[in-house]
Short mmCIF file of C-alpha atoms in Angstrom, two decimals:
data_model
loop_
_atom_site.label_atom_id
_atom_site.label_comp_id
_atom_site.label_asym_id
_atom_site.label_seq_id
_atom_site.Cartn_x
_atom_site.Cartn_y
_atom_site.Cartn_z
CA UNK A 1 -11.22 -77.94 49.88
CA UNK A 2 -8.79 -75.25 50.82
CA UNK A 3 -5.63 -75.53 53.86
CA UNK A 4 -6.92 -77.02 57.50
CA UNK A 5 -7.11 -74.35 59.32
CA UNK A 6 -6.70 -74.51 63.41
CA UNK A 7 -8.79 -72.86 66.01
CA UNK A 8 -7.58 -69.71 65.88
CA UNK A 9 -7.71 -69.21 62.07
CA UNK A 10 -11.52 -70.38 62.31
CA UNK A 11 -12.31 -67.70 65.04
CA UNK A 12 -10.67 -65.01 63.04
CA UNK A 13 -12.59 -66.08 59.99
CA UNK A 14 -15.37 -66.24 61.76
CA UNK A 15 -15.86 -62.34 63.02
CA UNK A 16 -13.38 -61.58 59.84
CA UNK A 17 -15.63 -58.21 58.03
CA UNK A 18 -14.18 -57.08 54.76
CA UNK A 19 -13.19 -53.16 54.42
CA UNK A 20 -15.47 -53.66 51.23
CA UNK A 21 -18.29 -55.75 52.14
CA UNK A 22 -18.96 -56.66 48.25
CA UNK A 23 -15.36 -58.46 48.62
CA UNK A 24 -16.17 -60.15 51.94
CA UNK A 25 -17.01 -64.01 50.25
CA UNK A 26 -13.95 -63.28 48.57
CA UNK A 27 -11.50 -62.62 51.12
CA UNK A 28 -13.08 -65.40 53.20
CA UNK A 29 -12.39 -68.03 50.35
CA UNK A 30 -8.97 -66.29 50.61
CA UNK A 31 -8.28 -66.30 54.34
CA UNK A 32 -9.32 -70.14 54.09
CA UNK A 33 -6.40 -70.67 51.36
CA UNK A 34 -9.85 -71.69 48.68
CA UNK A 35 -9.76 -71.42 44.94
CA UNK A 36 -8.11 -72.87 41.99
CA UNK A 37 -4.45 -71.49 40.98
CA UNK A 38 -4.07 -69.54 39.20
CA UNK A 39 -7.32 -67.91 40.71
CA UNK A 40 -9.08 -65.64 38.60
CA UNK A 41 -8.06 -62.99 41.32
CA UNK A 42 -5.53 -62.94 43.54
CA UNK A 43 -2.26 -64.37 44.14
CA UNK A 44 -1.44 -66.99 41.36
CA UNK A 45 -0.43 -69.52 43.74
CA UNK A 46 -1.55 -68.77 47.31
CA UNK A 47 1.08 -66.22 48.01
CA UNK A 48 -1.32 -63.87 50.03
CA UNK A 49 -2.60 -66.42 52.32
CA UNK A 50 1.31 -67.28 53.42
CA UNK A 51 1.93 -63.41 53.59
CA UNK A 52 -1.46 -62.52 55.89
CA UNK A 53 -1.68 -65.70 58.36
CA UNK A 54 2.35 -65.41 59.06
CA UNK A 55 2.80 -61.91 59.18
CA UNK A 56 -0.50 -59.81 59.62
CA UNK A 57 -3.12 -61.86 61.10
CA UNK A 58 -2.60 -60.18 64.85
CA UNK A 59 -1.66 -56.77 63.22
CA UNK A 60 -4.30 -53.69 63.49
CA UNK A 61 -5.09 -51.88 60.15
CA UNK A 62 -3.84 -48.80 61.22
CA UNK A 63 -0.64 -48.02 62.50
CA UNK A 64 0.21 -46.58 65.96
CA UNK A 65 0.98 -43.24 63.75
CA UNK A 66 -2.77 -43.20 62.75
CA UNK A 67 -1.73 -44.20 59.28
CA UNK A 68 -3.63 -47.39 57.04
CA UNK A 69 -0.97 -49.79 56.47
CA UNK A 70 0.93 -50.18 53.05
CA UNK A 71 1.99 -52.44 50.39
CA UNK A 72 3.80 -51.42 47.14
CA UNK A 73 2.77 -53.82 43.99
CA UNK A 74 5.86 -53.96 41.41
CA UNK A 75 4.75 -55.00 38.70
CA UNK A 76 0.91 -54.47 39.41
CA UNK A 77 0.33 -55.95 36.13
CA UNK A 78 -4.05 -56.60 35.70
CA UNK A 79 -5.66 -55.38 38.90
CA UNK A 80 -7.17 -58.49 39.87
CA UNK A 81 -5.49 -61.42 38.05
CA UNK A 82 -2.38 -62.59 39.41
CA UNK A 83 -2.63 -60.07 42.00
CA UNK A 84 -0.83 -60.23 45.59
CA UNK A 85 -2.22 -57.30 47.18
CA UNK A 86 -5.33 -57.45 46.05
CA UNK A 87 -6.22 -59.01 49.45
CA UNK A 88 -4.25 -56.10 51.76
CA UNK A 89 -6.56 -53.49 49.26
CA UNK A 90 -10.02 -54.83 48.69
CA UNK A 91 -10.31 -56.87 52.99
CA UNK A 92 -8.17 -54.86 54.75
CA UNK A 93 -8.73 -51.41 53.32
CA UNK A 94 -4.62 -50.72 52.90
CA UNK A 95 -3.44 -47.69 50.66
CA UNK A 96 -0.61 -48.83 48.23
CA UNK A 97 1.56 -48.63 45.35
CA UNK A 98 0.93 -49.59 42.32
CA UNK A 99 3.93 -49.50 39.76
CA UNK A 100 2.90 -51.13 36.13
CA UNK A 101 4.23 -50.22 32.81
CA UNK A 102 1.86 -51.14 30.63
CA UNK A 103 -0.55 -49.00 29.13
CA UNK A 104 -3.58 -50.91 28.91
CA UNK A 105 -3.53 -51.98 33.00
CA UNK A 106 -3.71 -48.21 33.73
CA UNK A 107 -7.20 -47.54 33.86
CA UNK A 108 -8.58 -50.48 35.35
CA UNK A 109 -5.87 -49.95 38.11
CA UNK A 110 -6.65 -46.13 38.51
CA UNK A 111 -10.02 -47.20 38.92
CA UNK A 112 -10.79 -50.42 40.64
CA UNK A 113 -7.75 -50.39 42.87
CA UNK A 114 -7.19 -47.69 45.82
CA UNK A 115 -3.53 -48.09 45.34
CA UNK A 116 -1.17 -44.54 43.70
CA UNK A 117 -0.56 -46.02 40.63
CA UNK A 118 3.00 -45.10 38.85
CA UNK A 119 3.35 -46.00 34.74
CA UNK A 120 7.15 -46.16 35.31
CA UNK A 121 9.10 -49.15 35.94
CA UNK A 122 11.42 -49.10 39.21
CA UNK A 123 15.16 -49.56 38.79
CA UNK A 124 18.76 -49.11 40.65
CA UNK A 125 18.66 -45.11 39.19
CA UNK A 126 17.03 -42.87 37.13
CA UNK A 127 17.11 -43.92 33.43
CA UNK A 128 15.15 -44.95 30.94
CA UNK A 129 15.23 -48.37 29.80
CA UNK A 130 13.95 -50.76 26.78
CA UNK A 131 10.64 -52.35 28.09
CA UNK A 132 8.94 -54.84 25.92
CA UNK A 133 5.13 -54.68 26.56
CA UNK A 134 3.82 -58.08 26.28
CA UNK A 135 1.03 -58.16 28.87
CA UNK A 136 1.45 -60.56 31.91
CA UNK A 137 4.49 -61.12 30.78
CA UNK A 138 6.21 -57.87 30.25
CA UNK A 139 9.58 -57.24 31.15
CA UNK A 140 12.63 -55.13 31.02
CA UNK A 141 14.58 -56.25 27.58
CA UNK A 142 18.28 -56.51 27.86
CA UNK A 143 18.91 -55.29 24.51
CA UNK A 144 16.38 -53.27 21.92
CA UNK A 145 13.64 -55.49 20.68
CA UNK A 146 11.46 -55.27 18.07
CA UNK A 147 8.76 -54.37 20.31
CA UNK A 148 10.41 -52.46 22.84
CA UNK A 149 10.20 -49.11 23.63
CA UNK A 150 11.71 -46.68 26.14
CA UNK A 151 10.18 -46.53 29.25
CA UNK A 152 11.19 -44.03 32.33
CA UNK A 153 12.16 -45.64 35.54
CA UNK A 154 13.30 -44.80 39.05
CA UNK A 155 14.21 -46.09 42.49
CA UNK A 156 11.49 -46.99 44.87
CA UNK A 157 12.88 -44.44 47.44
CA UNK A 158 11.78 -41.49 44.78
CA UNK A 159 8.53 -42.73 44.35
CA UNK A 160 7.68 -43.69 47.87
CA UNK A 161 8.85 -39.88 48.47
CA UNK A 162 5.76 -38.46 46.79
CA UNK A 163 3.47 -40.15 49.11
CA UNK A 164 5.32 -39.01 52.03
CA UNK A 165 5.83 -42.65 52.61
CA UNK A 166 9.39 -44.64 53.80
CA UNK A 167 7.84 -47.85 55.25
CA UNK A 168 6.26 -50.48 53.43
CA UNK A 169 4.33 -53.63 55.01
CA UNK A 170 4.36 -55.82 52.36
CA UNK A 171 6.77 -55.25 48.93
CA UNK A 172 5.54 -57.50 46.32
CA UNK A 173 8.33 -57.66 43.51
CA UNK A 174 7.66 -59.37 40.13
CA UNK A 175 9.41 -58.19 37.25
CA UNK A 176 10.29 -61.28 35.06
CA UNK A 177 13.88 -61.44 35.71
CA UNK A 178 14.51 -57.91 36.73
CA UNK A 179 14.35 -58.28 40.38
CA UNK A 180 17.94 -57.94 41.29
CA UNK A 181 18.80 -54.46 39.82
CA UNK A 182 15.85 -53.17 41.42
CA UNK A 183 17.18 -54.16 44.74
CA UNK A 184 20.60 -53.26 44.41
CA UNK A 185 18.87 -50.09 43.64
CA UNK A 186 16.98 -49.98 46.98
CA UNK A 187 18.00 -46.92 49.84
CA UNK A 188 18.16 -49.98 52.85
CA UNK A 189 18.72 -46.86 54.95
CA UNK A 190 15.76 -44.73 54.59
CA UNK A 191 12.99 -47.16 53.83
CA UNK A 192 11.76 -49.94 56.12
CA UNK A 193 9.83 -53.40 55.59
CA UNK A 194 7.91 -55.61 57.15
CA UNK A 195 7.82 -58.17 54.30
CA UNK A 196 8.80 -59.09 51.12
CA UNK A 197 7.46 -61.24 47.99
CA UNK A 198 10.10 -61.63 45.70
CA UNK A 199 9.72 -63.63 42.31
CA UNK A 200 12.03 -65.75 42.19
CA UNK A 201 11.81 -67.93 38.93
CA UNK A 202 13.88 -65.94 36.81
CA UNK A 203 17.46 -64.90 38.78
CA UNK A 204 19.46 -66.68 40.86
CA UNK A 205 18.36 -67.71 44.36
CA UNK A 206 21.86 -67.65 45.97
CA UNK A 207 22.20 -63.98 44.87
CA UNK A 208 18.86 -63.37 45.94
CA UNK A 209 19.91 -64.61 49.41
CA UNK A 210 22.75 -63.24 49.65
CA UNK A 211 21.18 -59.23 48.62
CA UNK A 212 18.94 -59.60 51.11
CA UNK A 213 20.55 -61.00 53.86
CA UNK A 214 23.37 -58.54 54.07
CA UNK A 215 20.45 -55.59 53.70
CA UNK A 216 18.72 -56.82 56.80
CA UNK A 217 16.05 -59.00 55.65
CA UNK A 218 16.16 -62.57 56.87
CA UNK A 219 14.64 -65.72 54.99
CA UNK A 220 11.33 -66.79 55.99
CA UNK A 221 9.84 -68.98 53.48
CA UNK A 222 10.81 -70.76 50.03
CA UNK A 223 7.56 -70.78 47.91
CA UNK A 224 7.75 -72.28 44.76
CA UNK A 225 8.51 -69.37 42.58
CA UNK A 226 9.14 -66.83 45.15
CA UNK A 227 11.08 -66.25 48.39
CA UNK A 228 9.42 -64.38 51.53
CA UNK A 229 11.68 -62.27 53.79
CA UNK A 230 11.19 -60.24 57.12
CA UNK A 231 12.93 -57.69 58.39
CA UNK A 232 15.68 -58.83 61.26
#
């Protein structure tokens, strides 16, 4: 039956038109917080719905720079399944990053997603690291496994640089367990957020915390297996 929704939320939905108008029951089943979870698209467990109505329900799609607003994906994994910015792409008509190392997501992201998509994984530095590819599930191995295999990776500040980009509305990070070293990785410096998804299931939430605090970013939300932050 979905999330009550108040006045406001009704109105929106009401004169809400999708950037793709083939998407539009979609995003409205989305906007109302419908669906089973894991959905067969979208966020596995209502992530998006927190994300738009806190964040970027009274925000324009285009900045006051002229440019479409932006997510980054990490890992984008299948391009609709377990998605959280499949929403900001297919309603909103965002441009994005995708950033998936596994082979058989590529084309389906190159060509049912508008998002730059990256086969790397993103880390702390340029290296290359053992990457086991196991589908949903893929992740960064700590040692050599039998099925691993080397995979480039780089910071998010190098690959944001080839889209001329250094502010990101919405970072979605999932990267079964692999989260913190990408952060600690992160120029806080030179790139900007709005907001940030961050998987939380497989690290330590204290750490977590205290990463992100001390880089700006204040706790908004606990989710069940992720933690949203803003920036201060």
């Amino acid at each position: 039956s979905g999330i009550p929704l108040d006045k406001y939320q009704e109105a929106f939905i009401q004169h809400f038109s999708a950037v793709n108008p083939g998407w539009q029951d979609w995003c409205v089943k989305e906007l109302r917080g419908h669906g089973p979870h894991p959905a067969p698209q979208g966020s596995q467990f209502g992530q998006t719905y927190y994300v738009f109505w806190n964040f970027f329900a009274h925000s324009p799609y285009v900045t006051a720079k002229g440019q479409r607003r932006f997510y980054v994906e990490s890992g984008a994994n299948h391009w609709a399944h377990l998605s959280n910015t499949l929403f900001f792409d297919k309603c909103l008509g965002w441009e994005g990053l995708c950033i998936e190392p596994t082979a058989a997501y590529h084309e389906n992201l190159k060509t049912k997603r508008s998002c730059k998509l990256v086969p790397e994984l993103v880390s702390a530095k340029r290296m290359g690291l053992a990457y086991t590819d196991n589908g949903a599930f893929g992740h960064v191995s700590a040692a050599r496994e039998n099925q691993s295999h080397v995979v480039s990776a780089r910071p998010l500040a190098a690959m944001l640089a080839e889209l001329n980009r250094s502010h990101v509305d919405f970072w979605s990070l999932d990267v079964e367990g692999h989260e913190l070293q990408v952060l600690k990785g992160v120029d806080w410096m030179s790139l900007t957020f709005n907001t940030i998804l961050i998987e939380d299931f497989h690290i330590d939430r204290h750490h977590l915390d205290y990463i992100m605090t001390r880089n700006g970013q204040r706790k908004y939300l606990q989710l069940g297996h992720d933690s949203l932050y803003y920036s201060k």
